[in-house]
Coordinates of C-alpha atoms in Angstrom, one line a residue:
M1 CA 0.2 0.2 0.3
I2 CA 1.4 3.5 -0.6
K3 CA 1.1 5.9 2.0
T4 CA 1.0 10.2 2.2
D5 CA 0.6 13.1 3.1
I6 CA -2.0 14.2 0.2
L7 CA -3.5 11.8 -2.5
I8 CA -3.5 14.2 -5.2
I9 CA -5.9 12.3 -8.5
G10 CA -5.4 13.7 -12.1
A11 CA -1.8 14.6 -12.6
G12 CA -2.4 17.8 -14.7
P13 CA -1.1 21.4 -14.2
T14 CA -3.4 21.7 -10.9
G15 CA -2.1 18.5 -10.0
L16 CA 1.7 19.1 -10.0
F17 CA 1.5 22.4 -9.0
T18 CA -0.5 21.3 -6.1
V19 CA 2.9 19.3 -4.7
F20 CA 5.2 22.5 -5.1
E21 CA 2.4 23.9 -2.6
A22 CA 2.9 20.8 -0.6
G23 CA 6.3 20.7 -0.5
L24 CA 6.9 23.7 0.8
L25 CA 4.8 23.1 3.2
K26 CA 7.1 19.7 4.0
L27 CA 3.8 17.8 3.1
K28 CA 4.8 14.2 0.6
T29 CA 2.0 13.7 -2.5
H30 CA 1.5 11.3 -4.6
L31 CA -0.7 11.6 -8.1
I32 CA -3.2 9.3 -9.5
D33 CA -3.2 9.3 -13.2
A34 CA -4.9 7.0 -16.1
L35 CA -2.6 8.1 -18.8
P36 CA 0.5 7.5 -19.1
Q37 CA 2.3 10.3 -18.3
P38 CA 1.9 13.7 -16.2
G39 CA 0.4 16.2 -18.4
G40 CA -3.7 15.4 -18.9
Q41 CA -4.9 17.4 -21.9
C42 CA -1.2 19.9 -22.5
A43 CA 0.9 16.7 -22.8
E44 CA -1.9 14.1 -23.9
I45 CA -4.3 16.6 -26.4
Y46 CA -2.2 20.0 -27.4
P47 CA 1.1 19.7 -26.1
K48 CA 2.1 22.1 -29.0
K49 CA -0.4 24.4 -28.8
P50 CA 0.4 28.0 -27.1
I51 CA -1.0 28.8 -23.8
Y52 CA -1.1 32.6 -23.5
D53 CA -2.0 33.2 -19.7
I54 CA 0.4 31.8 -17.2
P55 CA 1.4 35.3 -15.3
G56 CA 5.5 35.2 -16.3
F57 CA 4.9 33.6 -20.1
P58 CA 4.0 35.8 -22.8
E59 CA 3.4 32.6 -24.5
I60 CA 4.4 28.6 -23.0
L61 CA 3.3 25.7 -25.1
A62 CA 1.8 23.1 -23.4
G63 CA 4.0 20.5 -23.3
E64 CA 6.5 22.6 -22.0
L65 CA 4.7 24.6 -19.0
V66 CA 4.2 20.6 -18.2
D67 CA 7.8 20.6 -18.9
N68 CA 8.3 23.0 -16.0
L69 CA 6.2 22.1 -13.5
M70 CA 8.1 19.0 -12.9
E71 CA 10.8 20.1 -13.5
Q72 CA 9.5 22.3 -10.3
I73 CA 8.5 19.5 -8.2
K74 CA 11.4 17.4 -8.4
P75 CA 13.1 18.3 -5.3
F76 CA 9.7 17.0 -3.8
N77 CA 9.9 13.8 -4.7
P78 CA 6.6 12.8 -6.0
G79 CA 5.0 9.3 -6.5
F80 CA 3.0 8.8 -9.7
T81 CA 0.3 5.6 -10.4
L82 CA 0.4 6.1 -14.4
G83 CA -2.1 4.5 -16.5
E84 CA -4.4 3.2 -13.9
R85 CA -7.7 5.6 -12.6
A86 CA -9.1 5.7 -9.1
E87 CA -12.1 4.2 -8.5
T88 CA -13.1 3.7 -5.2
I89 CA -12.6 5.7 -2.3
E90 CA -13.3 4.0 1.3
K91 CA -13.2 6.1 4.2
L92 CA -11.2 4.1 7.4
E93 CA -11.4 4.3 11.3
D94 CA -8.2 6.4 11.4
D95 CA -9.9 9.0 9.4
T96 CA -8.0 8.8 6.5
F97 CA -8.5 7.7 3.3
L98 CA -8.7 4.3 0.8
V99 CA -7.8 4.9 -2.6
T100 CA -7.5 1.7 -5.2
T101 CA -7.4 2.2 -8.6
N102 CA -8.9 -0.2 -11.1
K103 CA -5.8 -2.5 -11.2
G104 CA -5.8 -3.1 -7.6
T105 CA -3.0 -0.5 -6.4
Q106 CA -3.8 0.5 -3.1
H107 CA -4.1 4.4 -1.7
N108 CA -3.5 5.5 2.4
A109 CA -3.9 9.3 2.6
P110 CA -5.8 11.1 5.4
V111 CA -5.8 13.9 2.4
V112 CA -7.3 13.8 -1.0
A113 CA -7.2 16.4 -3.5
I114 CA -9.2 16.0 -6.9
A115 CA -7.2 17.6 -9.4
G116 CA -8.9 15.4 -12.5
G117 CA -9.5 18.7 -15.0
L118 CA -12.6 17.4 -16.6
G119 CA -12.8 14.3 -15.1
S120 CA -10.9 11.1 -16.1
F121 CA -10.5 10.7 -20.8
E122 CA -11.8 8.0 -22.4
P123 CA -10.7 7.7 -26.2
R124 CA -13.2 9.6 -29.2
K125 CA -13.7 5.8 -30.9
P126 CA -14.2 6.2 -34.9
P127 CA -17.9 4.9 -35.5
I128 CA -16.4 1.4 -37.3
P129 CA -18.6 -1.2 -36.3
N130 CA -16.0 -4.2 -35.2
I131 CA -13.3 -1.5 -34.0
T132 CA -14.0 -3.2 -30.4
D133 CA -13.3 -7.2 -31.9
F134 CA -9.3 -5.7 -32.5
E135 CA -8.6 -3.6 -29.8
D136 CA -5.3 -5.1 -28.0
K137 CA -5.3 -6.7 -31.3
G138 CA -3.9 -4.0 -33.4
V139 CA -6.2 -1.4 -32.4
A140 CA -4.5 1.2 -30.1
Y141 CA -6.0 5.1 -28.7
I142 CA -3.1 5.7 -27.5
I143 CA 0.7 5.5 -28.0
R144 CA 2.1 3.5 -24.8
D145 CA 5.0 2.4 -26.1
P146 CA 6.7 3.6 -29.7
E147 CA 8.6 1.2 -30.3
V148 CA 5.2 -1.8 -30.3
Y149 CA 5.4 -0.4 -33.8
R150 CA 8.9 -0.4 -34.4
D151 CA 9.2 -2.3 -38.2
K152 CA 6.1 -2.4 -38.1
R153 CA 3.2 -1.2 -40.5
V154 CA 0.9 1.5 -38.5
V155 CA -2.3 3.7 -39.8
I156 CA -3.2 6.5 -37.9
A157 CA -6.4 8.9 -38.9
G158 CA -6.8 12.2 -37.1
G159 CA -5.9 16.3 -38.3
G160 CA -4.4 17.2 -35.1
D161 CA -1.6 17.9 -32.9
S162 CA -1.6 14.3 -31.9
A163 CA -2.4 12.2 -35.0
L164 CA 0.7 14.8 -36.3
D165 CA 3.3 14.5 -33.8
W166 CA 2.8 10.8 -33.6
T167 CA 3.2 10.5 -37.7
I168 CA 6.0 12.4 -37.9
F169 CA 7.6 10.2 -34.2
L170 CA 7.0 7.0 -35.8
A171 CA 7.6 7.7 -39.5
D172 CA 11.5 7.0 -38.0
V173 CA 10.3 3.7 -35.9
A174 CA 7.6 1.9 -38.3
S175 CA 8.4 0.8 -41.7
E176 CA 5.4 2.1 -43.2
V177 CA 3.1 4.9 -41.8
T178 CA -0.4 6.0 -43.6
L179 CA -2.5 9.5 -42.0
V180 CA -6.0 9.3 -43.0
H181 CA -7.7 13.2 -42.7
R182 CA -11.4 12.8 -43.6
R183 CA -10.3 17.0 -44.2
N184 CA -7.1 18.7 -46.5
E185 CA -6.5 21.4 -43.8
F186 CA -5.0 20.2 -40.1
R187 CA -6.2 21.4 -36.8
G188 CA -2.9 21.0 -35.9
A189 CA 0.6 23.3 -35.2
L190 CA 1.8 24.5 -38.1
D191 CA 5.2 23.7 -37.9
S192 CA 3.7 19.9 -37.3
V193 CA 1.4 20.3 -40.4
E194 CA 4.7 21.4 -42.6
R195 CA 6.6 18.5 -41.7
V196 CA 4.5 15.9 -42.4
A197 CA 3.8 17.9 -45.9
E198 CA 7.5 17.3 -46.0
L199 CA 8.0 13.5 -45.0
T200 CA 5.5 12.9 -47.3
K201 CA 7.5 14.2 -49.9
L202 CA 9.6 12.5 -48.8
G203 CA 8.2 9.1 -48.5
K204 CA 8.2 8.3 -45.3
V205 CA 4.7 9.1 -44.9
N206 CA 1.6 8.2 -47.4
L207 CA -1.0 11.0 -46.5
I208 CA -5.1 10.6 -47.4
T209 CA -6.9 13.1 -47.4
E210 CA -10.6 13.4 -47.5
A211 CA -10.5 10.5 -46.7
E212 CA -12.2 8.2 -43.6
V213 CA -11.5 4.8 -42.1
K214 CA -14.6 2.4 -42.8
E215 CA -13.2 -0.8 -42.0
I216 CA -11.1 -3.1 -40.3
K217 CA -10.3 -6.0 -41.6
G218 CA -8.5 -9.4 -39.9
D219 CA -9.0 -12.9 -37.8
D220 CA -7.1 -12.5 -34.7
H221 CA -5.1 -9.4 -35.4
V222 CA -5.1 -6.6 -37.7
T223 CA -4.3 -7.0 -41.2
G224 CA -5.5 -4.3 -42.9
V225 CA -8.2 -1.1 -43.3
G226 CA -10.8 -0.1 -45.8
I227 CA -11.5 3.7 -46.5
K228 CA -13.7 5.4 -48.2
H229 CA -11.5 8.6 -50.3
K230 CA -14.3 11.4 -51.3
T231 CA -13.4 11.1 -54.8
E232 CA -11.4 7.7 -55.4
G233 CA -13.7 5.7 -54.2
D234 CA -12.4 2.0 -51.9
I235 CA -8.9 2.3 -50.9
N236 CA -7.3 -1.2 -48.7
V237 CA -4.0 -1.1 -46.8
D238 CA -2.3 -3.4 -45.6
T239 CA -1.5 -3.0 -41.9
D240 CA -0.2 -3.9 -38.6
Y241 CA -1.7 -1.4 -36.6
F242 CA -4.6 1.2 -36.6
I243 CA -4.6 3.7 -34.6
P244 CA -7.7 6.7 -34.7
L245 CA -6.1 9.4 -32.4
F246 CA -9.5 11.8 -32.2
G247 CA -9.3 12.7 -29.1
L248 CA -10.9 12.4 -25.6
S249 CA -13.6 12.7 -24.0
P250 CA -13.4 13.6 -20.4
K251 CA -15.9 12.1 -18.3
L252 CA -16.1 12.3 -14.1
G253 CA -15.6 8.5 -14.4
P254 CA -16.0 6.4 -10.8
I255 CA -15.6 9.4 -8.7
A256 CA -19.0 10.8 -9.1
D257 CA -20.3 8.0 -7.5
W258 CA -17.9 8.5 -4.6
G259 CA -20.6 10.4 -2.9
L260 CA -19.2 13.8 -3.5
E261 CA -22.4 16.3 -4.9
I262 CA -21.9 16.6 -7.9
E263 CA -23.0 20.1 -10.5
K264 CA -23.4 20.1 -14.1
N265 CA -20.7 17.1 -13.7
A266 CA -18.4 18.9 -11.7
I267 CA -17.4 18.3 -7.9
K268 CA -19.3 21.8 -5.9
V269 CA -16.5 23.2 -3.1
D270 CA -16.9 25.7 -0.6
N271 CA -14.8 28.6 -2.4
S272 CA -15.0 30.6 0.1
Y273 CA -12.8 29.2 2.7
D274 CA -10.5 26.0 1.2
Y275 CA -11.9 24.0 -1.8
Q276 CA -13.1 21.6 0.3
T277 CA -16.1 19.6 -0.9
N278 CA -19.1 18.2 1.2
I279 CA -17.2 15.3 2.3
P280 CA -14.4 16.4 5.2
G281 CA -10.5 15.5 4.1
I282 CA -11.9 15.4 0.3
Y283 CA -10.5 18.5 -1.6
A284 CA -11.4 19.6 -5.9
I285 CA -9.6 22.1 -7.3
G286 CA -8.6 22.7 -10.8
D287 CA -11.3 22.3 -14.2
V288 CA -13.1 19.4 -11.8
N289 CA -14.4 22.0 -9.6
T290 CA -17.3 24.1 -9.7
Y291 CA -18.3 27.1 -7.5
K292 CA -20.1 30.6 -7.7
G293 CA -17.4 32.5 -10.2
K294 CA -15.6 29.2 -11.5
L295 CA -13.2 30.1 -13.9
K296 CA -12.7 27.4 -15.6
L297 CA -8.6 28.3 -16.7
I298 CA -4.9 26.7 -15.4
L299 CA -3.6 29.5 -12.9
S300 CA -7.2 29.5 -11.2
G301 CA -6.4 25.8 -10.4
F302 CA -2.6 27.1 -9.3
H303 CA -4.8 29.3 -6.6
E304 CA -6.8 27.4 -5.1
A305 CA -4.3 24.3 -5.3
A306 CA -2.4 27.0 -2.2
I307 CA -5.4 27.4 -0.7
M308 CA -6.3 23.8 -0.5
C309 CA -3.0 22.9 1.2
Q310 CA -2.9 25.2 3.8
S311 CA -6.5 24.1 5.1
A312 CA -4.7 19.6 4.3
Y313 CA -1.7 21.2 6.1
Q314 CA -4.1 22.3 9.7
R315 CA -6.4 19.2 8.5
I316 CA -2.8 16.4 9.1
F317 CA -1.9 19.4 12.2
P318 CA -4.9 20.3 14.4
D319 CA -2.2 21.3 17.0
K320 CA 0.9 23.1 15.0
K321 CA 0.1 26.5 13.4
Y322 CA 1.9 27.0 9.8
V323 CA 3.6 30.0 9.4
M324 CA 3.6 31.5 5.6
K325 CA 7.4 32.6 4.5
Y326 CA 7.6 34.1 0.8
T327 CA 9.8 32.2 -0.8
T328 CA 11.6 34.9 -1.6
V329 CA 13.0 35.2 1.8
G330 CA 13.0 31.1 3.0
G331 CA 13.7 30.0 -0.1
V332 CA 12.8 26.6 -1.4
E333 CA 14.2 23.2 0.6
G334 CA 13.9 19.8 -1.5
F335 CA 13.1 16.2 -0.1
D336 CA 16.2 15.6 -1.7
G337 CA 17.9 18.4 0.2
T338 CA 18.6 20.9 -2.6
K339 CA 17.5 23.9 -1.2
K340 CA 17.2 27.7 -3.5
E341 CA 17.3 30.8 -1.5
A342 CA 18.2 34.2 -2.9
K343 CA 22.2 34.9 -2.3
K344 CA 23.1 37.0 1.0
E345 CA 24.2 40.6 0.7
V346 CA 27.0 41.9 3.1
V347 CA 26.0 45.5 4.5
K348 CA 28.7 47.5 6.2
A349 CA 28.1 50.0 8.8
I350 CA 28.6 53.1 7.9
I351 CA 30.8 54.7 10.8

């Protein structure tokens, strides 16, 4: 069983920044996320899209923001349970919580912070009649290990950043990469679109636009796909893997059954104090929560994380009083022994 001070459900930007705020209070953290890597939507859906409302950054790519947050929390050694979904929660006799994932991993903490963004993510599946028959048999909605596709034939469907980025990446891994998109225009970053066009000219990518995959062929494993082209009719492409990348659909998932007060698919919290839910010890921060005047912005989630951690400290240590110190004064002392602080200026007395 994994024990920690604050169990954070969701490893998006708000969840990651919670690690930093908790670390300043000497509180240990562990994060659970259904995605295979930290970063939430910023890492999974639009890593190359610019964000313009992060204080101090006139412009920063979503993926770079995640990288910066990971670097910022490194001194506090957070734990991660990735690729698993928080499934059940149980209040124990010692007033702590037991959270179990869909894979049976158990976590115990006196405080649970739900920072699940818009909830857990489920892939948007294309309307292909037999697609579920080939899941884990050549059909994948998320690429977890690119080496699986080493020297294999791959067909990717989609027109966003994820489809473009993986097409570019797998062009140097797979033996053959085909990208299918129903339009001529793409929704991804311009440099990615240009790179795919360049790889197409070099013969490293087979680009089929104004077309959709309508059929998956094979017995125990994918052997090909049937494509409906706008002008050329039916096209058959032999392949070992079919990867439709149409984004992820957010859902509260099992959290909706935890006895929390839900309003419009979000968790109601007390924003006048600490973003606590109707269950003491369980907080909700970031896009997953709702209250009067709520703004679904990353910077709002950062603010909520800071306030929540102060309340969590008082819950864990009710007999202690924490005196907040500005990082510009006290510095940042990591659990790994590192310390960042301003240089001390030597002031000489004037006689």
